[in-house]
Each structure stands twice: as structure tokens, then as C-alpha cells.
Coordinates of N, CA and C in Angstrom, one line a residue:
M1 N 0.8 -1.3 0.0 CA -0.2 0.0 -0.1 C 0.9 1.4 0.0
G2 N 1.9 1.3 0.1 CA 3.0 2.3 0.0 C 3.2 2.8 -1.0
N3 N 2.9 2.4 -2.1 CA 3.1 2.8 -3.8 C 1.9 3.4 -4.4
M4 N 0.9 3.3 -3.6 CA -0.4 3.8 -4.0 C -0.6 5.3 -3.8
A5 N -1.0 6.3 -4.8 CA -1.0 7.8 -4.4 C -2.2 8.0 -3.5
R6 N -1.9 9.1 -2.7 CA -3.0 9.4 -1.9 C -3.7 10.2 -2.8
P7 N -5.4 9.9 -2.3 CA -6.3 11.0 -2.8 C -5.9 12.5 -2.5
T8 N -6.4 13.2 -3.3 CA -6.4 14.4 -3.4 C -7.4 15.1 -2.6
P9 N -7.0 16.1 -1.2 CA -8.5 16.1 -0.7 C -8.9 17.3 -1.6
I10 N -10.7 16.9 -1.4 CA -11.5 17.9 -1.8 C -11.2 19.2 -1.7
G11 N -11.5 20.0 -2.9 CA -11.3 21.4 -2.9 C -9.9 21.8 -3.5
Q12 N -8.9 21.1 -3.5 CA -7.5 21.3 -4.0 C -7.2 20.6 -4.9
P13 N -6.7 21.3 -6.4 CA -6.1 20.9 -7.5 C -5.4 19.6 -7.1
S14 N -5.1 19.0 -8.2 CA -4.4 17.6 -8.1 C -2.8 18.1 -8.3
P15 N -1.8 17.6 -7.9 CA -0.3 17.8 -8.4 C -0.5 17.9 -10.0
F16 N -1.1 16.6 -10.5 CA -0.8 16.4 -12.3 C -1.5 17.6 -12.9
L17 N -2.6 18.5 -12.3 CA -3.4 19.5 -12.8 C -2.4 20.9 -12.8
L18 N -1.6 20.9 -11.6 CA -0.8 22.4 -11.4 C 0.0 21.9 -12.1
T19 N 1.0 20.7 -12.6 CA 1.9 20.5 -13.5 C 1.7 21.3 -14.9
I20 N 0.2 21.0 -15.3 CA -0.3 21.3 -16.7 C -0.5 22.5 -16.6
T21 N -1.0 23.3 -15.6 CA -1.5 24.6 -15.6 C -0.3 25.1 -15.3
N22 N 1.0 25.0 -14.8 CA 2.1 25.7 -14.8 C 2.8 25.6 -16.3
K23 N 2.8 24.6 -16.7 CA 3.3 24.2 -18.4 C 2.5 25.2 -19.4
R24 N 1.2 25.3 -19.0 CA 0.3 26.0 -19.9 C 0.8 27.7 -19.7
G25 N 0.9 28.2 -18.4 CA 1.4 29.3 -18.2 C 2.7 29.7 -18.9
E26 N 3.7 29.0 -18.7 CA 4.9 29.0 -19.2 C 4.9 29.3 -20.9
L27 N 4.4 28.2 -21.7 CA 4.0 28.0 -22.7 C 3.4 29.8 -23.4
M28 N 2.2 30.1 -22.7 CA 1.5 31.5 -22.9 C 2.6 32.4 -22.6
K29 N 3.5 32.6 -21.8 CA 4.4 33.5 -21.5 C 5.4 33.7 -22.7
K30 N 5.8 32.4 -23.0 CA 6.5 32.2 -24.4 C 6.2 32.9 -25.7
L31 N 5.0 32.4 -25.6 CA 4.2 33.0 -27.0 C 3.9 34.3 -27.0
I32 N 3.5 35.0 -25.8 CA 3.1 36.6 -25.6 C 4.9 37.2 -25.9
I33 N 5.9 36.5 -25.3 CA 7.2 37.5 -25.6 C 7.4 37.2 -27.1
T34 N 7.4 36.2 -27.6 CA 7.6 35.8 -29.1 C 6.7 36.8 -30.1
C35 N 5.4 37.0 -29.7 CA 4.6 38.0 -30.3 C 5.3 39.3 -30.2
M36 N 5.5 39.6 -29.1 CA 6.0 41.4 -29.0 C 7.3 41.5 -29.5
V37 N 8.5 40.3 -29.7 CA 9.6 40.4 -30.4 C 9.2 40.6 -31.9
T38 N 8.1 40.1 -32.3 CA 7.9 40.0 -33.5 C 7.2 41.3 -34.0
L39 N 6.6 41.9 -33.3 CA 6.0 42.9 -33.4 C 7.0 44.4 -33.8
V40 N 8.0 44.1 -32.5 CA 9.0 45.5 -32.4 C 9.9 45.1 -33.6
S41 N 10.2 44.0 -34.3 CA 11.0 44.0 -35.5 C 10.5 44.3 -36.5
L42 N 8.9 44.2 -36.9 CA 8.1 44.8 -37.7 C 8.0 46.0 -37.7
A43 N 8.0 46.7 -36.4 CA 7.8 48.1 -36.6 C 9.4 48.8 -36.7
A44 N 10.3 48.0 -36.6 CA 11.8 48.7 -36.6 C 11.9 48.3 -38.4
N45 N 11.6 47.4 -38.9 CA 11.5 47.2 -40.2 C 10.4 48.0 -41.0
A46 N 10.0 48.8 -41.0 CA 8.8 49.4 -41.4 C 8.7 49.1 -43.1
Q47 N 7.9 49.2 -43.5 CA 7.5 48.7 -44.9 C 7.6 50.1 -45.5
K48 N 8.2 50.2 -46.7 CA 8.3 51.6 -47.6 C 7.5 51.2 -48.9
F49 N 6.0 52.3 -49.1 CA 5.5 51.9 -50.3 C 5.6 53.2 -51.1
A50 N 4.8 52.9 -52.8 CA 5.2 54.0 -53.3 C 3.9 54.0 -54.2
L51 N 3.6 55.0 -54.9 CA 2.6 54.9 -56.0 C 2.8 55.4 -57.2
I52 N 2.5 54.8 -58.3 CA 2.8 55.5 -59.5 C 1.5 55.5 -60.2
D53 N 1.5 56.4 -61.2 CA 0.2 56.5 -62.1 C 0.5 56.0 -63.5
M54 N 0.4 55.2 -63.8 CA 0.6 54.6 -65.2 C 0.2 55.5 -66.5
E55 N -1.2 55.6 -66.2 CA -2.0 56.1 -67.1 C -1.2 57.8 -67.6
Y56 N -0.6 58.3 -66.5 CA 0.1 59.3 -66.7 C 1.2 59.6 -67.0
I57 N 1.9 58.2 -66.6 CA 3.4 58.1 -67.3 C 3.0 57.6 -68.7
M58 N 2.2 56.8 -68.9 CA 2.1 56.6 -70.6 C 1.8 57.6 -71.4
K59 N 1.0 58.5 -70.9 CA 0.6 59.6 -71.8 C 1.8 60.6 -71.8
N60 N 2.9 60.6 -71.1 CA 3.9 61.5 -71.2 C 4.9 60.7 -71.8
I61 N 4.6 59.6 -72.6 CA 5.9 59.2 -73.1 C 5.7 59.0 -74.5
P62 N 6.1 59.9 -75.5 CA 5.7 60.3 -76.8 C 5.9 59.0 -77.8
A63 N 6.6 58.1 -77.5 CA 6.5 56.6 -78.6 C 5.2 56.0 -78.4
Y64 N 4.7 56.1 -76.8 CA 3.2 55.4 -76.2 C 2.3 56.1 -77.1
E65 N 2.3 57.5 -77.4 CA 1.3 58.4 -78.2 C 1.4 57.9 -79.5
R66 N 2.5 57.7 -80.0 CA 2.7 57.4 -81.8 C 2.3 56.1 -81.8
A67 N 2.2 55.0 -81.0 CA 2.1 53.6 -81.2 C 0.2 53.5 -81.0
N68 N -0.1 54.4 -80.5 CA -1.5 54.5 -80.2 C -2.1 55.3 -81.4
E69 N -1.6 56.2 -82.0 CA -1.9 56.4 -83.1 C -1.8 55.8 -84.3
Q70 N -0.8 54.5 -84.4 CA -0.5 53.6 -85.6 C -2.0 52.8 -85.2
L71 N -1.9 52.5 -84.2 CA -3.2 51.1 -83.5 C -4.2 51.9 -84.0
N72 N -4.7 53.1 -84.2 CA -6.1 53.7 -83.9 C -6.0 53.9 -85.5
Q73 N -5.3 53.9 -86.6 CA -5.3 54.0 -87.9 C -5.2 52.7 -88.8
V74 N -4.6 51.7 -87.9 CA -4.7 50.4 -88.8 C -6.2 49.6 -88.1
S75 N -6.8 50.2 -87.2 CA -8.0 49.6 -86.7 C -8.8 50.2 -87.6
K76 N -8.8 51.6 -87.8 CA -9.8 52.1 -88.9 C -9.8 51.5 -90.0
K77 N -8.5 51.1 -90.7 CA -8.3 50.6 -92.1 C -9.4 49.1 -92.2
W78 N -8.8 48.3 -91.0 CA -9.4 47.1 -91.0 C -11.0 47.4 -90.7
Q79 N -11.2 47.9 -89.9 CA -12.8 48.3 -89.5 C -13.6 48.5 -91.0
A80 N -12.8 49.2 -91.7 CA -13.4 49.5 -93.1 C -13.7 48.4 -93.9
E81 N -12.6 47.5 -93.9 CA -12.8 46.3 -94.6 C -13.6 45.4 -94.1
V82 N -13.8 44.8 -93.0 CA -14.8 44.2 -92.5 C -16.2 44.8 -92.3
E83 N -16.5 46.2 -92.6 CA -17.7 46.7 -92.8 C -17.8 46.5 -94.3
A84 N -16.8 46.7 -95.3 CA -17.2 46.6 -96.8 C -17.6 45.2 -96.9
L85 N -17.3 44.1 -96.5 CA -17.7 42.8 -96.6 C -19.0 42.8 -96.1
S86 N -19.4 43.2 -94.8 CA -20.7 42.9 -94.3 C -21.8 43.8 -95.2
N87 N -21.6 45.2 -95.6 CA -22.7 45.8 -96.4 C -22.5 45.1 -97.7
E88 N -21.5 44.2 -98.5 CA -21.8 43.3 -99.5 C -22.7 42.6 -99.4
A89 N -22.7 41.8 -98.1 CA -23.7 40.7 -97.8 C -25.2 41.0 -97.3
A90 N -25.1 42.2 -96.9 CA -26.5 43.3 -96.4 C -27.2 43.7 -98.0
T91 N -26.2 44.1 -98.9 CA -26.9 44.1 -100.6 C -27.1 43.3 -100.9
M92 N -26.5 42.1 -100.9 CA -26.7 40.8 -101.4 C -28.2 40.0 -100.9
Y93 N -28.5 40.2 -99.6 CA -29.6 39.9 -99.1 C -30.9 40.7 -99.4
K94 N -30.6 42.1 -99.8 CA -31.7 42.7 -99.9 C -32.1 42.6 -101.7
N95 N -31.3 42.6 -102.1 CA -31.3 41.9 -103.6 C -32.2 40.5 -103.6
Y96 N -31.4 39.6 -102.7 CA -32.2 38.4 -102.7 C -33.6 38.6 -102.4
Q97 N -33.9 39.4 -101.4 CA -35.1 39.5 -101.1 C -36.3 40.2 -101.9
N98 N -35.9 40.9 -102.8 CA -36.5 41.5 -103.9 C -36.7 40.8 -105.1
E99 N -35.9 39.6 -105.3 CA -36.0 39.0 -106.6 C -36.6 37.5 -106.0
V100 N -36.6 37.5 -105.0 CA -37.1 36.2 -104.5 C -38.1 35.2 -105.0
V101 N -39.2 36.1 -105.2 CA -40.6 35.4 -105.9 C -40.3 35.1 -107.1
F102 N -39.2 35.4 -107.9 CA -38.9 35.3 -109.4 C -37.9 34.4 -109.6
L103 N -37.4 33.9 -108.4 CA -36.2 33.0 -108.6 C -36.9 31.1 -108.4
S104 N -36.0 30.5 -109.4 CA -36.2 29.1 -109.1 C -35.5 28.5 -107.8
Q105 N -36.0 27.4 -107.3 CA -35.5 26.7 -105.8 C -34.1 26.8 -106.0
D106 N -33.8 26.0 -107.1 CA -32.1 26.0 -107.2 C -31.1 27.4 -107.3
Q107 N -32.0 28.6 -107.8 CA -31.5 29.9 -107.6 C -31.4 30.4 -106.2
R108 N -32.8 30.1 -105.6 CA -32.7 30.6 -104.2 C -31.7 30.3 -103.5
K109 N -31.5 28.6 -103.6 CA -30.5 28.0 -102.7 C -29.1 28.7 -102.7
A110 N -28.4 28.6 -104.2 CA -27.6 29.3 -104.8 C -27.3 30.8 -104.1
K111 N -28.2 31.8 -104.1 CA -27.8 32.9 -103.6 C -28.0 33.1 -101.9
Q112 N -28.9 32.0 -101.5 CA -28.7 32.1 -100.0 C -27.4 31.7 -99.4
E113 N -26.6 30.3 -100.4 CA -25.5 30.3 -100.0 C -24.4 31.2 -100.2
A114 N -24.5 32.1 -101.4 CA -23.4 33.0 -101.4 C -23.5 34.3 -100.3
I115 N -24.7 34.5 -100.0 CA -24.9 35.4 -98.9 C -24.3 34.9 -97.7
M116 N -24.7 33.5 -97.2 CA -24.0 33.0 -96.0 C -22.3 33.3 -96.3
K117 N -22.1 32.8 -97.4 CA -20.5 32.4 -97.4 C -19.9 34.2 -97.5
K118 N -20.6 35.1 -97.7 CA -20.0 36.5 -97.6 C -20.0 36.7 -96.5
E119 N -21.5 36.4 -95.4 CA -21.6 36.9 -94.2 C -20.4 36.1 -93.3
K120 N -20.2 35.0 -93.7 CA -19.0 33.9 -92.7 C -18.0 34.7 -93.2
A121 N -17.3 35.3 -94.3 CA -16.2 35.9 -94.7 C -15.9 37.0 -93.8
A122 N -17.0 38.1 -93.7 CA -17.1 38.9 -92.7 C -16.6 38.8 -91.6
G123 N -17.3 37.6 -90.7 CA -17.2 37.4 -89.4 C -15.5 36.8 -89.3
E124 N -15.4 36.1 -90.4 CA -13.8 35.5 -90.2 C -12.7 36.7 -90.1
L125 N -12.9 37.6 -91.1 CA -12.1 38.5 -91.5 C -12.1 39.8 -89.6
K126 N -13.4 39.7 -89.3 CA -13.3 40.6 -88.3 C -12.5 39.9 -86.9
K127 N -12.9 38.4 -87.1 CA -12.1 37.7 -85.8 C -10.6 37.8 -86.4
K128 N -10.1 37.9 -87.3 CA -8.7 37.8 -87.7 C -8.1 39.0 -87.5
Y129 N -9.0 40.0 -87.6 CA -8.1 41.4 -87.1 C -8.5 41.8 -85.8
F130 N -9.8 41.5 -85.0 CA -10.0 41.8 -83.8 C -10.4 40.7 -82.7
G131 N -9.9 39.7 -83.0 CA -10.4 38.5 -82.2 C -9.2 38.6 -80.9
P132 N -9.4 37.9 -80.3 CA -8.5 37.6 -78.9 C -6.9 37.4 -79.4
E133 N -6.8 36.8 -80.4 CA -5.5 36.5 -80.6 C -5.3 37.2 -82.2
G134 N -5.9 38.2 -82.4 CA -6.2 38.9 -83.9 C -4.9 39.8 -84.2
E135 N -4.7 40.2 -85.3 CA -4.0 41.4 -85.6 C -3.7 42.2 -84.9
L136 N -5.0 42.7 -84.4 CA -4.4 44.2 -83.7 C -4.0 44.0 -82.6
Y137 N -4.5 42.7 -81.7 CA -3.7 42.0 -80.5 C -2.3 42.5 -80.7
K138 N -1.8 41.4 -81.7 CA -0.2 41.2 -82.2 C 0.1 42.7 -82.1
K139 N -0.2 43.7 -83.0 CA 0.2 44.5 -83.3 C 0.2 45.5 -82.3
R140 N -0.7 45.4 -81.0 CA -0.4 46.0 -79.8 C 0.6 45.6 -79.0
E141 N 0.9 44.5 -79.1 CA 1.8 43.6 -78.4 C 3.2 44.1 -78.4
S142 N 3.2 44.0 -80.1 CA 4.7 44.7 -80.5 C 4.6 46.1 -80.4
L143 N 4.1 46.9 -80.4 CA 4.4 48.4 -80.2 C 4.0 49.1 -78.7
I144 N 3.5 48.5 -78.1 CA 3.1 49.0 -76.5 C 4.1 48.0 -75.6
A145 N 4.2 46.9 -75.7 CA 4.8 45.9 -74.5 C 6.2 46.1 -74.7
P146 N 7.2 46.6 -75.3 CA 8.4 46.9 -75.1 C 8.4 48.5 -74.0
I147 N 7.5 49.3 -74.6 CA 7.4 50.7 -73.5 C 6.9 49.9 -72.2
Q148 N 5.8 49.1 -72.1 CA 5.6 48.8 -70.6 C 6.8 48.1 -70.1
E149 N 7.3 47.4 -70.8 CA 8.5 46.8 -70.0 C 9.6 47.8 -69.7
A150 N 10.0 49.1 -70.4 CA 11.2 50.0 -70.0 C 10.3 50.3 -68.9
V151 N 8.9 51.0 -68.8 CA 8.3 51.4 -67.5 C 8.7 50.5 -66.2
Y152 N 8.1 49.1 -66.6 CA 8.4 48.4 -65.3 C 10.0 48.4 -64.9
N153 N 10.9 48.3 -65.9 CA 12.3 48.2 -65.3 C 12.7 49.5 -64.5
A154 N 12.2 50.6 -65.0 CA 12.4 51.9 -64.2 C 11.7 51.7 -62.8
V155 N 10.4 51.5 -62.7 CA 9.9 51.3 -61.3 C 10.6 50.2 -60.6
K156 N 11.2 49.3 -61.2 CA 12.0 48.1 -60.7 C 13.4 48.9 -59.8
E157 N 14.0 49.5 -60.8 CA 15.4 50.1 -60.2 C 15.2 51.1 -59.0
L158 N 13.8 51.9 -59.3 CA 13.7 52.8 -58.0 C 13.7 52.1 -57.1
S159 N 12.6 51.3 -56.9 CA 12.3 50.3 -55.7 C 13.3 50.0 -55.1
E160 N 14.4 49.4 -55.9 CA 15.4 48.6 -55.4 C 16.3 49.7 -54.9
Q161 N 16.4 50.4 -55.4 CA 17.5 51.8 -54.7 C 16.8 52.5 -53.7
R162 N 15.7 52.5 -53.4 CA 15.1 53.4 -52.5 C 14.3 52.6 -51.2
G163 N 14.4 51.1 -51.6 CA 13.8 50.2 -50.7 C 12.4 50.5 -50.5
Y164 N 11.8 50.2 -51.6 CA 10.5 50.2 -51.5 C 10.1 48.6 -51.7
S165 N 9.1 48.5 -50.6 CA 8.7 46.8 -50.4 C 7.4 46.5 -51.5
L166 N 6.5 48.0 -51.8 CA 5.6 47.6 -52.6 C 5.3 48.6 -53.3
V167 N 4.7 48.6 -54.9 CA 4.9 50.1 -55.7 C 3.4 49.6 -56.0
L168 N 2.3 50.6 -56.0 CA 0.8 50.3 -56.3 C 0.4 51.3 -57.6
D169 N -0.5 50.9 -58.5 CA -0.5 51.8 -59.9 C -2.2 52.2 -59.3
R170 N -2.1 53.7 -59.0 CA -3.0 54.6 -58.5 C -4.4 54.4 -59.8
A171 N -4.1 54.2 -61.0 CA -4.7 54.3 -62.0 C -5.5 53.2 -62.2
S172 N -4.9 52.0 -61.9 CA -5.6 50.9 -62.0 C -6.1 50.1 -60.8
D173 N -5.7 50.2 -59.6 CA -6.2 50.1 -58.3 C -7.3 51.0 -57.6
T174 N -8.3 50.3 -57.9 CA -9.6 51.0 -57.4 C -9.7 50.9 -55.7
G175 N -8.7 50.2 -55.1 CA -8.7 49.9 -53.8 C -8.1 51.4 -53.0
I176 N -7.3 52.3 -54.0 CA -6.6 53.2 -53.2 C -7.7 54.7 -53.3
I177 N -8.1 54.7 -51.8 CA -8.7 55.7 -51.9 C -8.0 57.3 -51.9
F178 N -6.8 57.1 -51.0 CA -6.2 58.6 -50.6 C -4.9 58.1 -50.9
G179 N -3.9 58.8 -51.6 CA -2.4 58.5 -51.6 C -1.4 59.9 -51.7
S180 N -0.9 60.2 -50.9 CA -0.2 61.5 -50.7 C 0.6 61.7 -51.9
P181 N 0.6 62.7 -52.2 CA 1.5 63.1 -53.3 C 3.0 62.8 -53.5
K182 N 3.3 63.1 -51.8 CA 4.7 62.6 -51.4 C 5.4 61.4 -52.0
I183 N 4.6 60.4 -51.8 CA 5.0 58.9 -52.1 C 4.6 58.6 -53.6
D184 N 4.4 59.5 -54.4 CA 3.7 59.3 -56.0 C 5.5 59.6 -56.6
I185 N 5.7 58.6 -57.6 CA 7.1 58.4 -57.8 C 6.9 58.2 -59.5
S186 N 5.9 58.7 -60.0 CA 5.5 58.9 -61.4 C 6.6 59.7 -62.4
N187 N 7.0 60.8 -61.8 CA 7.3 61.9 -62.3 C 9.3 61.4 -62.5
E188 N 9.5 60.6 -61.1 CA 10.8 60.2 -61.2 C 10.9 58.9 -62.3
V189 N 10.1 57.8 -62.2 CA 10.0 57.1 -63.6 C 10.0 57.5 -64.7
L190 N 9.5 58.7 -65.0 CA 9.4 59.3 -66.3 C 10.9 59.7 -66.6
G191 N 11.3 60.6 -65.5 CA 13.1 61.0 -65.4 C 14.1 59.9 -65.5
R192 N 13.6 58.8 -65.6 CA 14.5 57.7 -65.2 C 14.6 57.0 -66.7
L193 N 13.2 57.2 -67.6 CA 13.1 56.8 -68.5 C 13.6 57.7 -69.8
G194 N 14.0 59.1 -69.2 CA 14.8 60.2 -70.4 C 13.5 61.1 -70.7
Y195 N 12.3 60.8 -69.8 CA 11.5 62.5 -70.3 C 11.1 63.0 -68.9
S196 N 11.3 64.3 -69.0 CA 11.0 65.1 -67.8 C 9.6 65.9 -67.8
N197 N 9.0 65.9 -66.6 CA 7.4 66.7 -66.5 C 7.4 67.6 -65.4

């Protein structure tokens, strides 16, 4: 009977529970100290932010304006080609409606097929020029992508030199309600690219 544990008197916690409670208390102290050290180190390493206005930057780059003008001209030219085919199809259909009562079944079928073929050609031409992977998209990529790349590199260089952790575009980020002009580096980006404003 000498090895049996004595029962704990009523109203007093068992030694086992005291050990768990003490370990839990020590763990909480360590956790609180760790959190405090983390917060202090975060405050010491305050993150630096900057804003740019990509729309403003692009409008102040002459090559971008020239590229847009080129895109507008080629777009108008291609749009005229598509409209010409569509108008031909519309004229063919109008003529067909005026003549339909005088046409044989074979003539009707031939005219309908010709109209559908012309409409299909107009649709395919429109897709070729203005589709998601169309000629206009490719032209835009070839003209504007190098300018955007140069802007990106200028922003990256400035960020690395000045230690910015994050650079936001105020033109495209609708989540920015207010940004101090002091942290806007748009003019510095333009200067880095060789344009002053």
C-alpha cells in the first residue's frame, strides 16, 4: 500500500493539474514574448510604399502616343474592310429579298449560300483582325509591350534603390482611396526613362 497515490483532498487541485497549468502558463508567456519581439521587429523594419500613375506615365511618353496613333489608323483601315464585306452581304440579302419571288428553287439556294458565304467571310475577317489573338492584339503587343517593359524596369530600379517593398498603380487599383503626393514616384519614373515633366 506504500506505493499507492494518496487521494487529493476535496477542494484542492491535483498535483498533475498544477503541472499542466504551470506548463500552459509558461507556454503562454513564451508565446506573448515571441509576439512582442515580432511586433517590435516589424515596427523597426517599417515597410516603404510608393505610388505610380501608369496612365499619366504612358501619356507622357511620346512613343506610346505614336503607337496608339498607329493602332488607331490600322484599326480604322481594318474596320473599313470588315464593314465593306458586311455591306456586300447586306446588299446581296436585300437584292435576294426583292428577287426571291422570281427565282427558282435552285437559284434561291445558290443565292442563300452566296449570302451566307459572304457573311461568314466578314465574320472571319473580323475575328482575324479584332479577335482575342487577332492582328490588332499582335500589333498592340509589338508596339506597346516594349514601352511597358521599360516602365516596369524603371519602377523596379527605383524600388530597389529606395527600398520600396510595394509600388501600387493608382490608375488601375480602385482600392486606393487616398495616396499622398509625397509617395508618388511617377515623375521620377519618367525621368529615369529620359522624359521630364
